PDB file of C-alpha atoms and ligand atoms in Angstrom:
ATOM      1  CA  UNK A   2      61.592 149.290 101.714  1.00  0.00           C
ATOM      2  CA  UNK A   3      58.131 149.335  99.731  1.00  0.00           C
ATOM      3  CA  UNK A   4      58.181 148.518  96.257  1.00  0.00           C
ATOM      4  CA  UNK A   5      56.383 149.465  93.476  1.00  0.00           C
ATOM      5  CA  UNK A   6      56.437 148.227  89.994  1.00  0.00           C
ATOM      6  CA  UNK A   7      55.794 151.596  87.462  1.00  0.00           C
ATOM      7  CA  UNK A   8      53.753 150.306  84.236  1.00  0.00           C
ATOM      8  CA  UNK A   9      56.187 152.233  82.002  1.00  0.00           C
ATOM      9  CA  UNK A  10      58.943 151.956  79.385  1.00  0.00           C
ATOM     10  CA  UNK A  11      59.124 155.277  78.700  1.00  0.00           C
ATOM     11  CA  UNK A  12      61.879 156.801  80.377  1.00  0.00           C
ATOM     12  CA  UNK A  13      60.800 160.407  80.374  1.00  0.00           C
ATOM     13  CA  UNK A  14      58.097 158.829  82.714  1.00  0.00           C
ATOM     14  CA  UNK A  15      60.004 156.968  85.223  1.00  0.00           C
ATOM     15  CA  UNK A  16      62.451 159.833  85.880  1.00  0.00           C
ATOM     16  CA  UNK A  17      59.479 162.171  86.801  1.00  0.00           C
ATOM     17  CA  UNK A  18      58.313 158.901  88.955  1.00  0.00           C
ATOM     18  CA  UNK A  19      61.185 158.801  90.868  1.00  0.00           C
ATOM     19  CA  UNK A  20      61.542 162.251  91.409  1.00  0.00           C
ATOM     20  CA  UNK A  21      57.685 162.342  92.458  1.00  0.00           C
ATOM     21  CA  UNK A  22      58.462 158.752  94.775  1.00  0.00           C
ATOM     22  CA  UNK A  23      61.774 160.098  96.335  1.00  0.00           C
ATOM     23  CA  UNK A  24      59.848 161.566  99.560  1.00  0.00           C
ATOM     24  CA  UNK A  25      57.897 158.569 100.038  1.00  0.00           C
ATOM     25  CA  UNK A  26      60.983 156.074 100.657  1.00  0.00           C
ATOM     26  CA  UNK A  27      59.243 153.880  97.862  1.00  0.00           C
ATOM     27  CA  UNK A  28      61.617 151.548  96.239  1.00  0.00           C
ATOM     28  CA  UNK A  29      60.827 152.079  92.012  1.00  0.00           C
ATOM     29  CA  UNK A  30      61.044 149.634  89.328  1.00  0.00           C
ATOM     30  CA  UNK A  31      59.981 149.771  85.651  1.00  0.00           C
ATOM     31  CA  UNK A  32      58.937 147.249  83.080  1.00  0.00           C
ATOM     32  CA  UNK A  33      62.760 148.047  81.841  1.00  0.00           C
ATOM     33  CA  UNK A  34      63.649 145.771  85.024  1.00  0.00           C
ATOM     34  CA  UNK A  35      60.993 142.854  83.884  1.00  0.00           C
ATOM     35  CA  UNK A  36      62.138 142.238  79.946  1.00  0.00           C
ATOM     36  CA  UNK A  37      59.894 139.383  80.296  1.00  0.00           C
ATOM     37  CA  UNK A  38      56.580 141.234  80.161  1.00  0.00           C
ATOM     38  CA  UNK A  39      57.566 142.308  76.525  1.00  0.00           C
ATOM     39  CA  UNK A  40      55.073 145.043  74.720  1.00  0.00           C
ATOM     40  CA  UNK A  41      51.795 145.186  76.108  1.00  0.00           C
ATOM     41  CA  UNK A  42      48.719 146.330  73.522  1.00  0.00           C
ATOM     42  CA  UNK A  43      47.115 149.253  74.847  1.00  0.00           C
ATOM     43  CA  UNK A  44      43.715 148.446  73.186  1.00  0.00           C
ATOM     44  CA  UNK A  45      41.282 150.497  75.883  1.00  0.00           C
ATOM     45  CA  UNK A  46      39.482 153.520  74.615  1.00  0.00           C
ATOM     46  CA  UNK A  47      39.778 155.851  77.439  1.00  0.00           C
ATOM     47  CA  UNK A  48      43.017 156.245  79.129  1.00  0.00           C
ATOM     48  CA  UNK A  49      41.818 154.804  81.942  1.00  0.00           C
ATOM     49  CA  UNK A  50      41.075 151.672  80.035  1.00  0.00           C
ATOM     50  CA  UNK A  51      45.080 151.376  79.098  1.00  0.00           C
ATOM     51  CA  UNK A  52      46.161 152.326  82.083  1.00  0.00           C
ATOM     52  CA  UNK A  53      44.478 149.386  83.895  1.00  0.00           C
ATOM     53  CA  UNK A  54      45.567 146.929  81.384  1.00  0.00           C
ATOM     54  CA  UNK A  55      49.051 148.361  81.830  1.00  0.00           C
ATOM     55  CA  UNK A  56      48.310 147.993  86.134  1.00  0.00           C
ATOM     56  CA  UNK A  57      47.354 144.964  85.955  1.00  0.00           C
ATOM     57  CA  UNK A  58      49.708 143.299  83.292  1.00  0.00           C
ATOM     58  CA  UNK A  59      52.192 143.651  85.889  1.00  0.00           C
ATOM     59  CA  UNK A  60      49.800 142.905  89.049  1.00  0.00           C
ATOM     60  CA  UNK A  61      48.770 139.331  87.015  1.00  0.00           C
ATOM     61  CA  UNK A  62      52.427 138.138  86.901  1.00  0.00           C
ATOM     62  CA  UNK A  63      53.844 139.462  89.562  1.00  0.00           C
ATOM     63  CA  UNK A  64      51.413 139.747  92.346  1.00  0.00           C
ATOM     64  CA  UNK A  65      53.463 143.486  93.218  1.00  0.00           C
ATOM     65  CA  UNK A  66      51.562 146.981  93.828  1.00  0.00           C
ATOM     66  CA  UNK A  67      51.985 148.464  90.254  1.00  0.00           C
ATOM     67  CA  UNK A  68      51.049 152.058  89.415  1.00  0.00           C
ATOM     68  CA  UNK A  69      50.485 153.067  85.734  1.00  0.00           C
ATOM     69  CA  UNK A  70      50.200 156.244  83.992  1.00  0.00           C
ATOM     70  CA  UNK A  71      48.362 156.302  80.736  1.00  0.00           C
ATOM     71  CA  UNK A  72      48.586 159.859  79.608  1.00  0.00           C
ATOM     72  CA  UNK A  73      48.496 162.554  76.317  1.00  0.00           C
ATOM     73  CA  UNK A  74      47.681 165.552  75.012  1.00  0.00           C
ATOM     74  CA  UNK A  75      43.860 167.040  74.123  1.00  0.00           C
ATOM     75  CA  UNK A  76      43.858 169.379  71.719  1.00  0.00           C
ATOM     76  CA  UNK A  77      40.831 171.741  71.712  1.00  0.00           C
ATOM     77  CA  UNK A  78      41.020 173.041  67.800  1.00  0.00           C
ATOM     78  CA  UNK A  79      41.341 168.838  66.940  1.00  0.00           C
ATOM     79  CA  UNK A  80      38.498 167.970  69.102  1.00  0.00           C
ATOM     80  CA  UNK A  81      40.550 166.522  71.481  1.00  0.00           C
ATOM     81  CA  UNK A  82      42.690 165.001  69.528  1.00  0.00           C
ATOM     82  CA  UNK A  83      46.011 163.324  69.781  1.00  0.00           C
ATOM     83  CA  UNK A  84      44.047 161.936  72.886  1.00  0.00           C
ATOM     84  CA  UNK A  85      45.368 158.025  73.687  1.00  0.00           C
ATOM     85  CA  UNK A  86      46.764 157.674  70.477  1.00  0.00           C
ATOM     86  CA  UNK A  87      49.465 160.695  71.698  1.00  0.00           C
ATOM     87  CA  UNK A  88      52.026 158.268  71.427  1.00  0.00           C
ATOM     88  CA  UNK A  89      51.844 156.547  68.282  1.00  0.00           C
ATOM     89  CA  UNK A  90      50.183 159.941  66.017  1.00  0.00           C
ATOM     90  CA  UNK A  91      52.449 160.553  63.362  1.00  0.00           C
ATOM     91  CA  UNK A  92      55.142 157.567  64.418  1.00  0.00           C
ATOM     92  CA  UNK A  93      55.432 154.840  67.547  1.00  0.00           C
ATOM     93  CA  UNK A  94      57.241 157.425  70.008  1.00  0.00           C
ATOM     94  CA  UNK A  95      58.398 159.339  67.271  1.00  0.00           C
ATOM     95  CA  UNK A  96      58.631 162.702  69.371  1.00  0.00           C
ATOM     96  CA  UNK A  97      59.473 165.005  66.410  1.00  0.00           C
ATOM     97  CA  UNK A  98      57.459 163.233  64.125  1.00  0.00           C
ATOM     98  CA  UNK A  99      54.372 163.094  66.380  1.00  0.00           C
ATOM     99  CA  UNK A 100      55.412 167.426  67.275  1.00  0.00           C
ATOM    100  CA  UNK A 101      55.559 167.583  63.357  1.00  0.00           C
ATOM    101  CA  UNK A 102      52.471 166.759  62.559  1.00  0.00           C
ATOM    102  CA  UNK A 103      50.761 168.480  65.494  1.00  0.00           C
ATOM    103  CA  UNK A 104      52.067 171.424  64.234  1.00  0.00           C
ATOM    104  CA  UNK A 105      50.713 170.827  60.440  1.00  0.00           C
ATOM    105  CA  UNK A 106      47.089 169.996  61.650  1.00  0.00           C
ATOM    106  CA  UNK A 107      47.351 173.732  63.470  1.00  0.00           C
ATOM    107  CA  UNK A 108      48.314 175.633  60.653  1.00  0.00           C
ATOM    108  CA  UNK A 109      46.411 178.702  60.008  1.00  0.00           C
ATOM    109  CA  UNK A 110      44.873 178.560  63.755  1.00  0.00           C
ATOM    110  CA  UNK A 111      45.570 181.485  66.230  1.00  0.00           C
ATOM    111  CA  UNK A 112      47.517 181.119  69.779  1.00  0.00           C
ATOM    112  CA  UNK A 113      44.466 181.976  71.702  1.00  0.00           C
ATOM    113  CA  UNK A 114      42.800 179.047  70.037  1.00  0.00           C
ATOM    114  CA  UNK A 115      45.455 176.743  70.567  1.00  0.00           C
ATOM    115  CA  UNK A 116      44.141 175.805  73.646  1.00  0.00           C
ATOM    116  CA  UNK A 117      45.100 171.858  75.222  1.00  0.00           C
ATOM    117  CA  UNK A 118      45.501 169.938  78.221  1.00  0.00           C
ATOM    118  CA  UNK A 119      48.008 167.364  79.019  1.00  0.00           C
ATOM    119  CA  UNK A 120      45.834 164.115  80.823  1.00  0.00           C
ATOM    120  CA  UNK A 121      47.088 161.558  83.395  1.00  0.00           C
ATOM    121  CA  UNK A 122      45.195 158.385  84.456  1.00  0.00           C
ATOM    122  CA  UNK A 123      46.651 156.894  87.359  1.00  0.00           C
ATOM    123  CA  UNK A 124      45.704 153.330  88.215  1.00  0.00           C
ATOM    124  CA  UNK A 125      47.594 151.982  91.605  1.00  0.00           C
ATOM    125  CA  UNK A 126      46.756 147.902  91.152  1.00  0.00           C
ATOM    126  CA  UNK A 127      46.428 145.746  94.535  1.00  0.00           C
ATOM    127  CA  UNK A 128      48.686 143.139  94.345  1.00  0.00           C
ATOM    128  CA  UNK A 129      45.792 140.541  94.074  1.00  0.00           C
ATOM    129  CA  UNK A 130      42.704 142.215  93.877  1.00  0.00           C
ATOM    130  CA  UNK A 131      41.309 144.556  91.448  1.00  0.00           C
ATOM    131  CA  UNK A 132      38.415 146.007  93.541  1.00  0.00           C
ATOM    132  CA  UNK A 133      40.797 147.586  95.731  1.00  0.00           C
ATOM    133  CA  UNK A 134      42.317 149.566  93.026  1.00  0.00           C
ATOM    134  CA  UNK A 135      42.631 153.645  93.357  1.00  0.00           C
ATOM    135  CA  UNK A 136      41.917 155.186  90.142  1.00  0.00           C
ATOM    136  CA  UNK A 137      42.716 159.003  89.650  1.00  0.00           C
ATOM    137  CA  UNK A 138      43.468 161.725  86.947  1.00  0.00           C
ATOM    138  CA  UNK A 139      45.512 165.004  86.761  1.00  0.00           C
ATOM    139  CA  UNK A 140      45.608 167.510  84.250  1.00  0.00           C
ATOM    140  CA  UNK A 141      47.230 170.738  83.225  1.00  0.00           C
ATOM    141  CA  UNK A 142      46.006 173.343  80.910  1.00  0.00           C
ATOM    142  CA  UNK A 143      48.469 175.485  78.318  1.00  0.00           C
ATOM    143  CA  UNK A 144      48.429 176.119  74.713  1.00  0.00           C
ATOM    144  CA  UNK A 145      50.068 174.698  71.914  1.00  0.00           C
ATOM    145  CA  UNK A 146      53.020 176.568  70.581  1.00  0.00           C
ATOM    146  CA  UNK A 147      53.799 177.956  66.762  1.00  0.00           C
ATOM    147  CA  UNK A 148      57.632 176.582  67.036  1.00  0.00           C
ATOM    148  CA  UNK A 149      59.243 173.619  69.496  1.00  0.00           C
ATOM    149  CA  UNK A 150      61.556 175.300  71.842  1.00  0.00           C
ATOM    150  CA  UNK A 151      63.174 173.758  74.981  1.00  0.00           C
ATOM    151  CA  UNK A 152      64.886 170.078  75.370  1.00  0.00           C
ATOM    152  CA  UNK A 153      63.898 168.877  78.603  1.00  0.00           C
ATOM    153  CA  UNK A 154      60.822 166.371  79.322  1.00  0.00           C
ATOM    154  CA  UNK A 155      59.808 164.142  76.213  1.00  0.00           C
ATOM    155  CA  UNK A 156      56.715 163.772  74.135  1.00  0.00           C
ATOM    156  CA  UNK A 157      54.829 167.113  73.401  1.00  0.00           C
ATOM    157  CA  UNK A 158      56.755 169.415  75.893  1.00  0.00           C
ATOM    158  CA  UNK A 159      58.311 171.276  73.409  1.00  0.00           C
ATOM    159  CA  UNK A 160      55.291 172.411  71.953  1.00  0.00           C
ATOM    160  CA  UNK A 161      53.312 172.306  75.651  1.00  0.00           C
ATOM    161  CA  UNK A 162      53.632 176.117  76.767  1.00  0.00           C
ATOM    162  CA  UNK A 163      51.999 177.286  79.781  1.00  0.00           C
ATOM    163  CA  UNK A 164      51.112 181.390  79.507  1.00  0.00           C
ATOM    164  CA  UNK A 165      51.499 181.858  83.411  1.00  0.00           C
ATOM    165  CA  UNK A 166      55.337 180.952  83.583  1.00  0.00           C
ATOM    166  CA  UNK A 167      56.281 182.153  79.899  1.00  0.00           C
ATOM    167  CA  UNK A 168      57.795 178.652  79.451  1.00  0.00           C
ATOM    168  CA  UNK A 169      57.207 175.393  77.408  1.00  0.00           C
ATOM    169  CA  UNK A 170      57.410 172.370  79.380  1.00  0.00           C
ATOM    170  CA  UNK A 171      60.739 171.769  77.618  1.00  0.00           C
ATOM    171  CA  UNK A 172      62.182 174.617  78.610  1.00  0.00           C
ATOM    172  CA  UNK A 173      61.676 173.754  82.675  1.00  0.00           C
ATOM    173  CA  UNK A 174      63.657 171.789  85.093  1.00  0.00           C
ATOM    174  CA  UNK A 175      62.091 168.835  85.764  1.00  0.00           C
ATOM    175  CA  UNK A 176      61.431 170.395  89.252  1.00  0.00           C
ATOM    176  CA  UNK A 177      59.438 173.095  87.486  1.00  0.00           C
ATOM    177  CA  UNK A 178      57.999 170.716  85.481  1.00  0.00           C
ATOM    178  CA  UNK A 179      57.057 168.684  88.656  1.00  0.00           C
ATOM    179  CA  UNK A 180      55.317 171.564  90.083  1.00  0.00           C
ATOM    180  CA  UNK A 181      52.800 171.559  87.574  1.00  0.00           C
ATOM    181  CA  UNK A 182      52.362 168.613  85.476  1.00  0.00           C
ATOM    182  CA  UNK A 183      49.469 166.506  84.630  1.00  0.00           C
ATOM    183  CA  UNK A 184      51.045 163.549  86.448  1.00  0.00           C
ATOM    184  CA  UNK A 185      52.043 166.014  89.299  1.00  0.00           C
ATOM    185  CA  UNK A 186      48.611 166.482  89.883  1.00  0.00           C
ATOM    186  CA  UNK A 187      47.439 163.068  89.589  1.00  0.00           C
ATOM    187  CA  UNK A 188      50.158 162.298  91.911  1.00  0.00           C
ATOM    188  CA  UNK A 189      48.541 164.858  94.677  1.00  0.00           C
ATOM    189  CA  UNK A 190      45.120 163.177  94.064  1.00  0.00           C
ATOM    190  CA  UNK A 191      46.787 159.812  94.795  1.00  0.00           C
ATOM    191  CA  UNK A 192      48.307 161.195  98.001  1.00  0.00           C
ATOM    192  CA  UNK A 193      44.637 162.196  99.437  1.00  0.00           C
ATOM    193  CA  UNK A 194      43.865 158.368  98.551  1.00  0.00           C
ATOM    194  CA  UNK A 195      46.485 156.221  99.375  1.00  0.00           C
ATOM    195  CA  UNK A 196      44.655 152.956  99.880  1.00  0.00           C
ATOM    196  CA  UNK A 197      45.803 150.902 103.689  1.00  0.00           C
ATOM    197  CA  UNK A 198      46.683 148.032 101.612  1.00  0.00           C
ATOM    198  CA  UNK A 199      50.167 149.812 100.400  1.00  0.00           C
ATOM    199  CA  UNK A 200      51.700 148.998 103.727  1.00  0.00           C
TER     200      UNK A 200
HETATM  201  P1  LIG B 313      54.136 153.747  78.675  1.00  0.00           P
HETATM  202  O1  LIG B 313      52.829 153.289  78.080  1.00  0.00           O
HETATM  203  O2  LIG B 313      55.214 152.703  78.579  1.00  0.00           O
HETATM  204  O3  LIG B 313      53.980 154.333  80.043  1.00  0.00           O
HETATM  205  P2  LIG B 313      53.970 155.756  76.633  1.00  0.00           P
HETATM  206  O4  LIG B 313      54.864 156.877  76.195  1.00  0.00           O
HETATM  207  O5  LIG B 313      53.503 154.788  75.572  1.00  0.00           O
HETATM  208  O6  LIG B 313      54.712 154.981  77.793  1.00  0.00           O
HETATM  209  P3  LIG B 313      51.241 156.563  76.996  1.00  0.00           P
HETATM  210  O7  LIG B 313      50.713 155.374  76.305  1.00  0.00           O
HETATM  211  O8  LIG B 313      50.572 157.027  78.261  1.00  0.00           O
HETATM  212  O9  LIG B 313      52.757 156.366  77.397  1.00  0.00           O
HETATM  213  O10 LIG B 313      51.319 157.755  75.951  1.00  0.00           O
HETATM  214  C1  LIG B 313      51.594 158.993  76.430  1.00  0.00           C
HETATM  215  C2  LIG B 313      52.079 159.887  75.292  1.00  0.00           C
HETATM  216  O11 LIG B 313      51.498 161.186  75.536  1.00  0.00           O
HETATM  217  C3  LIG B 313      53.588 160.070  75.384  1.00  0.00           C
HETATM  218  O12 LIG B 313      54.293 159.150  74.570  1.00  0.00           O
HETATM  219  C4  LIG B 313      53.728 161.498  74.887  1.00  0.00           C
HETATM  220  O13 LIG B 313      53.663 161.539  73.490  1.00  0.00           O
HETATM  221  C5  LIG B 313      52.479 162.176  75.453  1.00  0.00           C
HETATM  222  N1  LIG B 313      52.744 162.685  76.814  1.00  0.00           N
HETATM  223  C6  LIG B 313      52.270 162.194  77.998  1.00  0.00           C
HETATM  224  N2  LIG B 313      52.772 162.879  79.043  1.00  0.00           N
HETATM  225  C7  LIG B 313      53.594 163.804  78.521  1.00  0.00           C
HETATM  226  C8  LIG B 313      54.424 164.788  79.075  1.00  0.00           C
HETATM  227  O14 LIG B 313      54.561 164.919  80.395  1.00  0.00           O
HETATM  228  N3  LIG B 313      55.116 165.560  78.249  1.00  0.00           N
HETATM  229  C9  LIG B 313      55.030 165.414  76.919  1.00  0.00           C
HETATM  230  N4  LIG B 313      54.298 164.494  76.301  1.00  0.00           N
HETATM  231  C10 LIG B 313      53.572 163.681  77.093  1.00  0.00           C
END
């Protein structure tokens, strides 16, 4: 079976991975199966940036096809902020903390301008070479709500609601969610370039 190595630890991620994966008969692993790679610094400026050095962390020491996600939240009313510091804005992967704050910068600002997009990067690393890379984003568009409601997903989806289905991301299944998403999307754009090397 193929294998792929997902740059992730967060497990919010690798469960929408595997759901994503399960058509393709792709074997998944996640730096949760590789302790030995420890933290790595996401120091890039764009998410593509971080999610290359994620990719290719993995593709350096283990010479395995390794697809990461760098990812967050653009908020129109913050010029674009959380942006790729979505995970670590109020606290390191402190969901409520990071929802919290999101919430405080907002005050006093209407729903219609609480307009943001969720952002995926997706780099899929050759094993050995770089230049063979596939590189490709996905994004979904909602607004950011007055109050958290829902407790599915991770991250922002509390807050995430999308006007067309009257839901925040929290409050889907993860097959709704799946439907939709940022990564979803990225995903699809991934399909329509799926490089030869990956057999
Ligand atoms: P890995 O780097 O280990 O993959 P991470 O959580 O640190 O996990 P990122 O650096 O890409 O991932 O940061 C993404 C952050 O953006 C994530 O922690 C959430 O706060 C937010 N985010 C991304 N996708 C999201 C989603 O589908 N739902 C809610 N929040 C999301």
């Amino acid at each position: 079976m193929k294998k792929i190595i997902i740059a992730t630890n967060n497990e919010g991620k690798a469960a929408e991975f595997a759901e994503l994966f399960k058509k393709y008969g792709v074997e998944i692993e996640t730096l949760k199966d590789y302790p030995e790679i420890g933290d790595i610094p996401e120091n890039g400026s764009t998410f593509e940036e971080n999610a290359k050095i994620k990719a290719h962390t993995i593709t350096r020491k283990l010479h395995l096809p390794a697809l990461a996600d760098d990812s967050g939240l653009q908020v129109d009313a913050l010029h674009g902020q959380p942006g790729i510091f979505s995970a670590r804005y109020a606290g390191d992967h402190d969901f409520a903390a990071n929802n919290a704050k999101l919430l405080s910068e907002l005050g006093g600002v209407s729903l219609e301008e609480r307009t943001a997009r969720f952002v995926s990067t997706l780099v899929l690393a050759h094993p050995d070479d770089e230049s063979k890379d596939v590189i490709v984003e996905g994004h979904v568009d909602g607004l950011i709500a007055t109050l958290p409601s829902g407790d599915g997903g991770f991250g922002y989806d509390p807050l995430f609601y999308i006007p067309e289905l009257e839901k925040t991301m929290a409050e889907m299944t993860m097959n709704e969610k799946n439907a939709i998403s940022h990564r979803a999307n990225a995903l699809v754009e991934l399909e329509k370039n799926m490089p030869d090397w990956i057999n």
